[in-house]
């Protein structure tokens, strides 16, 4: 990788961040399913977020533009480092990295949830060299009724 190091969140997101493009190398950014097709969350990955998610289907690319299961797990590990910054951080990251898929359509987290968590967690992410992974502005409002929010704000739990 030419000696440079990038955030694991940026691996396999469709944007070459490394000068040699290795972060988007097809050998590590491979998904055998066609994009946008709902499929069960694999059991090894499901255990990461299963205690928070009421669904079992997801699709790639996800809301961070990851196209492989490997890159989704890497992103989840990287982002989990600051999971204590907000009670809903883990839920937001789970629904972003492993989005709900119904009728071959992804259901995103709600904009208001994203903005609230971002306000609490952006600085801790920056402190460990990570950027806030996505814009909240393009997510639907909870008023639209087609987005996800946690059923209850329970104690913060690490998901990895």
PDB file of C-alpha atoms in Angstrom:
ATOM      1  CA  UNK A   1       0.000   0.000   0.000  1.00  0.00           C
ATOM      2  CA  UNK A   2       2.951   2.324  -0.676  1.00  0.00           C
ATOM      3  CA  UNK A   3       3.600   2.756   3.052  1.00  0.00           C
ATOM      4  CA  UNK A   4       0.587   4.946   3.703  1.00  0.00           C
ATOM      5  CA  UNK A   5      -2.176   4.156   6.145  1.00  0.00           C
ATOM      6  CA  UNK A   6      -5.823   5.122   5.755  1.00  0.00           C
ATOM      7  CA  UNK A   7      -8.887   4.670   7.883  1.00  0.00           C
ATOM      8  CA  UNK A   8     -10.513   1.251   7.580  1.00  0.00           C
ATOM      9  CA  UNK A   9     -13.815   3.093   7.185  1.00  0.00           C
ATOM     10  CA  UNK A  10     -12.598   4.311   3.789  1.00  0.00           C
ATOM     11  CA  UNK A  11     -11.636   0.864   2.458  1.00  0.00           C
ATOM     12  CA  UNK A  12     -13.825  -0.473  -0.383  1.00  0.00           C
ATOM     13  CA  UNK A  13     -16.063   2.591  -0.499  1.00  0.00           C
ATOM     14  CA  UNK A  14     -15.694   3.224  -4.227  1.00  0.00           C
ATOM     15  CA  UNK A  15     -13.280   6.143  -3.767  1.00  0.00           C
ATOM     16  CA  UNK A  16      -9.533   5.471  -4.113  1.00  0.00           C
ATOM     17  CA  UNK A  17      -7.911   7.117  -1.092  1.00  0.00           C
ATOM     18  CA  UNK A  18      -4.479   5.525  -1.507  1.00  0.00           C
ATOM     19  CA  UNK A  19      -2.156   6.817  -4.223  1.00  0.00           C
ATOM     20  CA  UNK A  20      -1.857   3.282  -5.604  1.00  0.00           C
ATOM     21  CA  UNK A  21      -5.610   2.570  -5.320  1.00  0.00           C
ATOM     22  CA  UNK A  22      -4.996  -0.461  -3.104  1.00  0.00           C
ATOM     23  CA  UNK A  23      -7.860   0.482  -0.773  1.00  0.00           C
ATOM     24  CA  UNK A  24     -10.241  -0.318  -3.657  1.00  0.00           C
ATOM     25  CA  UNK A  25      -8.426  -3.438  -4.917  1.00  0.00           C
ATOM     26  CA  UNK A  26     -10.963  -5.911  -6.398  1.00  0.00           C
ATOM     27  CA  UNK A  27      -9.414  -8.822  -4.513  1.00  0.00           C
ATOM     28  CA  UNK A  28     -10.441  -7.351  -1.168  1.00  0.00           C
ATOM     29  CA  UNK A  29     -13.497  -5.385  -2.333  1.00  0.00           C
ATOM     30  CA  UNK A  30     -15.444  -8.250  -3.748  1.00  0.00           C
ATOM     31  CA  UNK A  31     -19.102  -9.049  -3.302  1.00  0.00           C
ATOM     32  CA  UNK A  32     -20.664 -11.879  -5.275  1.00  0.00           C
ATOM     33  CA  UNK A  33     -24.229 -10.612  -4.914  1.00  0.00           C
ATOM     34  CA  UNK A  34     -25.669  -8.081  -7.324  1.00  0.00           C
ATOM     35  CA  UNK A  35     -26.031  -4.636  -5.726  1.00  0.00           C
ATOM     36  CA  UNK A  36     -29.332  -3.777  -4.089  1.00  0.00           C
ATOM     37  CA  UNK A  37     -30.488  -7.350  -3.473  1.00  0.00           C
ATOM     38  CA  UNK A  38     -31.666  -8.214   0.030  1.00  0.00           C
ATOM     39  CA  UNK A  39     -29.900 -11.165   1.583  1.00  0.00           C
ATOM     40  CA  UNK A  40     -29.602 -12.545   5.101  1.00  0.00           C
ATOM     41  CA  UNK A  41     -26.969 -11.010   7.318  1.00  0.00           C
ATOM     42  CA  UNK A  42     -24.339 -13.769   7.621  1.00  0.00           C
ATOM     43  CA  UNK A  43     -24.313 -15.324  11.119  1.00  0.00           C
ATOM     44  CA  UNK A  44     -20.708 -14.278  11.782  1.00  0.00           C
ATOM     45  CA  UNK A  45     -21.588 -10.648  11.074  1.00  0.00           C
ATOM     46  CA  UNK A  46     -25.088 -10.751  12.538  1.00  0.00           C
ATOM     47  CA  UNK A  47     -23.662 -11.361  16.014  1.00  0.00           C
ATOM     48  CA  UNK A  48     -22.008  -7.933  15.890  1.00  0.00           C
ATOM     49  CA  UNK A  49     -25.303  -6.014  15.898  1.00  0.00           C
ATOM     50  CA  UNK A  50     -27.953  -8.656  16.513  1.00  0.00           C
ATOM     51  CA  UNK A  51     -28.847  -7.352  19.991  1.00  0.00           C
ATOM     52  CA  UNK A  52     -29.822  -3.997  18.458  1.00  0.00           C
ATOM     53  CA  UNK A  53     -31.398  -4.914  15.139  1.00  0.00           C
ATOM     54  CA  UNK A  54     -34.901  -6.263  14.707  1.00  0.00           C
ATOM     55  CA  UNK A  55     -34.174  -7.412  11.150  1.00  0.00           C
ATOM     56  CA  UNK A  56     -32.036 -10.066   9.507  1.00  0.00           C
ATOM     57  CA  UNK A  57     -31.610  -8.838   5.918  1.00  0.00           C
ATOM     58  CA  UNK A  58     -29.133  -6.334   4.525  1.00  0.00           C
ATOM     59  CA  UNK A  59     -27.643  -5.366   1.186  1.00  0.00           C
ATOM     60  CA  UNK A  60     -24.405  -4.024  -0.224  1.00  0.00           C
ATOM     61  CA  UNK A  61     -23.281  -1.460  -0.972  1.00  0.00           C
ATOM     62  CA  UNK A  62     -24.184  -0.062   2.433  1.00  0.00           C
ATOM     63  CA  UNK A  63     -24.534   3.604   3.450  1.00  0.00           C
ATOM     64  CA  UNK A  64     -20.753   3.964   3.599  1.00  0.00           C
ATOM     65  CA  UNK A  65     -20.521   2.570   0.032  1.00  0.00           C
ATOM     66  CA  UNK A  66     -18.797  -0.616   1.185  1.00  0.00           C
ATOM     67  CA  UNK A  67     -19.147  -3.407  -1.335  1.00  0.00           C
ATOM     68  CA  UNK A  68     -17.745  -6.350   0.634  1.00  0.00           C
ATOM     69  CA  UNK A  69     -18.487  -8.036   3.930  1.00  0.00           C
ATOM     70  CA  UNK A  70     -14.821  -7.678   4.850  1.00  0.00           C
ATOM     71  CA  UNK A  71     -14.930  -3.904   4.557  1.00  0.00           C
ATOM     72  CA  UNK A  72     -18.168  -3.683   6.562  1.00  0.00           C
ATOM     73  CA  UNK A  73     -16.631  -5.596   9.449  1.00  0.00           C
ATOM     74  CA  UNK A  74     -13.453  -3.481   9.294  1.00  0.00           C
ATOM     75  CA  UNK A  75     -15.534  -0.296   9.414  1.00  0.00           C
ATOM     76  CA  UNK A  76     -17.559  -1.610  12.346  1.00  0.00           C
ATOM     77  CA  UNK A  77     -14.365  -2.349  14.315  1.00  0.00           C
ATOM     78  CA  UNK A  78     -12.915   1.090  13.536  1.00  0.00           C
ATOM     79  CA  UNK A  79     -16.070   2.985  14.459  1.00  0.00           C
ATOM     80  CA  UNK A  80     -16.678   0.970  17.622  1.00  0.00           C
ATOM     81  CA  UNK A  81     -13.683   2.627  19.263  1.00  0.00           C
ATOM     82  CA  UNK A  82     -15.895   5.565  20.298  1.00  0.00           C
ATOM     83  CA  UNK A  83     -19.158   3.729  20.980  1.00  0.00           C
ATOM     84  CA  UNK A  84     -19.468   5.314  24.435  1.00  0.00           C
ATOM     85  CA  UNK A  85     -19.860   8.852  23.065  1.00  0.00           C
ATOM     86  CA  UNK A  86     -23.681   8.600  22.726  1.00  0.00           C
ATOM     87  CA  UNK A  87     -26.298   6.014  23.818  1.00  0.00           C
ATOM     88  CA  UNK A  88     -27.462   5.524  20.208  1.00  0.00           C
ATOM     89  CA  UNK A  89     -24.042   5.504  18.525  1.00  0.00           C
ATOM     90  CA  UNK A  90     -23.899   1.730  18.158  1.00  0.00           C
ATOM     91  CA  UNK A  91     -27.432   1.564  16.765  1.00  0.00           C
ATOM     92  CA  UNK A  92     -26.622   4.276  14.220  1.00  0.00           C
ATOM     93  CA  UNK A  93     -23.430   2.550  13.126  1.00  0.00           C
ATOM     94  CA  UNK A  94     -25.126  -0.857  12.886  1.00  0.00           C
ATOM     95  CA  UNK A  95     -27.930   0.538  10.714  1.00  0.00           C
ATOM     96  CA  UNK A  96     -25.378   2.377   8.556  1.00  0.00           C
ATOM     97  CA  UNK A  97     -22.895  -0.471   8.129  1.00  0.00           C
ATOM     98  CA  UNK A  98     -25.531  -3.264   8.050  1.00  0.00           C
ATOM     99  CA  UNK A  99     -28.623  -1.430   6.751  1.00  0.00           C
ATOM    100  CA  UNK A 100     -32.084  -2.937   6.875  1.00  0.00           C
ATOM    101  CA  UNK A 101     -33.206  -4.255   3.497  1.00  0.00           C
ATOM    102  CA  UNK A 102     -36.883  -4.756   2.601  1.00  0.00           C
ATOM    103  CA  UNK A 103     -38.140  -5.592  -0.890  1.00  0.00           C
ATOM    104  CA  UNK A 104     -34.616  -4.963  -2.247  1.00  0.00           C
ATOM    105  CA  UNK A 105     -34.682  -1.412  -0.823  1.00  0.00           C
ATOM    106  CA  UNK A 106     -32.464  -0.137   1.975  1.00  0.00           C
ATOM    107  CA  UNK A 107     -34.082   1.539   4.980  1.00  0.00           C
ATOM    108  CA  UNK A 108     -31.724   4.190   6.392  1.00  0.00           C
ATOM    109  CA  UNK A 109     -31.354   5.554   9.904  1.00  0.00           C
ATOM    110  CA  UNK A 110     -33.227   8.822  10.542  1.00  0.00           C
ATOM    111  CA  UNK A 111     -31.537  12.175   9.891  1.00  0.00           C
ATOM    112  CA  UNK A 112     -32.335  13.536  13.354  1.00  0.00           C
ATOM    113  CA  UNK A 113     -30.735  10.504  15.018  1.00  0.00           C
ATOM    114  CA  UNK A 114     -27.639  10.892  12.845  1.00  0.00           C
ATOM    115  CA  UNK A 115     -27.342  14.613  13.650  1.00  0.00           C
ATOM    116  CA  UNK A 116     -27.782  14.032  17.381  1.00  0.00           C
ATOM    117  CA  UNK A 117     -25.152  11.291  17.479  1.00  0.00           C
ATOM    118  CA  UNK A 118     -22.798  13.289  15.251  1.00  0.00           C
ATOM    119  CA  UNK A 119     -22.970  16.254  17.645  1.00  0.00           C
ATOM    120  CA  UNK A 120     -21.710  14.007  20.467  1.00  0.00           C
ATOM    121  CA  UNK A 121     -19.350  11.717  18.576  1.00  0.00           C
ATOM    122  CA  UNK A 122     -17.634  13.645  15.794  1.00  0.00           C
ATOM    123  CA  UNK A 123     -14.917  15.090  18.077  1.00  0.00           C
ATOM    124  CA  UNK A 124     -14.055  11.718  19.702  1.00  0.00           C
ATOM    125  CA  UNK A 125     -13.793  10.169  16.224  1.00  0.00           C
ATOM    126  CA  UNK A 126     -11.477  12.949  15.077  1.00  0.00           C
ATOM    127  CA  UNK A 127      -9.372  12.450  18.207  1.00  0.00           C
ATOM    128  CA  UNK A 128      -8.562   8.896  17.074  1.00  0.00           C
ATOM    129  CA  UNK A 129      -7.935   9.955  13.476  1.00  0.00           C
ATOM    130  CA  UNK A 130     -11.327   9.018  12.027  1.00  0.00           C
ATOM    131  CA  UNK A 131     -13.720  11.319  10.211  1.00  0.00           C
ATOM    132  CA  UNK A 132     -17.489  11.342  10.660  1.00  0.00           C
ATOM    133  CA  UNK A 133     -18.279   8.669   8.062  1.00  0.00           C
ATOM    134  CA  UNK A 134     -21.269  10.175   6.226  1.00  0.00           C
ATOM    135  CA  UNK A 135     -23.442  13.222   5.777  1.00  0.00           C
ATOM    136  CA  UNK A 136     -26.628  13.216   7.823  1.00  0.00           C
ATOM    137  CA  UNK A 137     -28.290  15.734   5.494  1.00  0.00           C
ATOM    138  CA  UNK A 138     -29.186  13.163   2.838  1.00  0.00           C
ATOM    139  CA  UNK A 139     -31.026  10.873   5.280  1.00  0.00           C
ATOM    140  CA  UNK A 140     -34.821  11.023   5.545  1.00  0.00           C
ATOM    141  CA  UNK A 141     -36.505  12.784   8.441  1.00  0.00           C
ATOM    142  CA  UNK A 142     -38.326  10.785  11.098  1.00  0.00           C
ATOM    143  CA  UNK A 143     -41.425  12.715   9.970  1.00  0.00           C
ATOM    144  CA  UNK A 144     -41.229  10.793   6.673  1.00  0.00           C
ATOM    145  CA  UNK A 145     -41.677   7.528   8.564  1.00  0.00           C
ATOM    146  CA  UNK A 146     -39.285   5.543   6.363  1.00  0.00           C
ATOM    147  CA  UNK A 147     -36.191   5.482   8.534  1.00  0.00           C
ATOM    148  CA  UNK A 148     -34.871   3.630  11.561  1.00  0.00           C
ATOM    149  CA  UNK A 149     -34.473   4.726  15.162  1.00  0.00           C
ATOM    150  CA  UNK A 150     -33.680   2.720  18.287  1.00  0.00           C
ATOM    151  CA  UNK A 151     -36.734   1.396  20.080  1.00  0.00           C
ATOM    152  CA  UNK A 152     -35.332   2.639  23.373  1.00  0.00           C
ATOM    153  CA  UNK A 153     -32.193   4.389  24.504  1.00  0.00           C
ATOM    154  CA  UNK A 154     -30.764   1.742  26.771  1.00  0.00           C
ATOM    155  CA  UNK A 155     -27.314   1.632  28.277  1.00  0.00           C
ATOM    156  CA  UNK A 156     -24.468   1.964  25.809  1.00  0.00           C
ATOM    157  CA  UNK A 157     -23.211  -1.425  24.685  1.00  0.00           C
ATOM    158  CA  UNK A 158     -20.152  -2.160  22.613  1.00  0.00           C
ATOM    159  CA  UNK A 159     -21.124  -4.343  19.697  1.00  0.00           C
ATOM    160  CA  UNK A 160     -17.762  -5.993  19.035  1.00  0.00           C
TER     161      UNK A 160
END
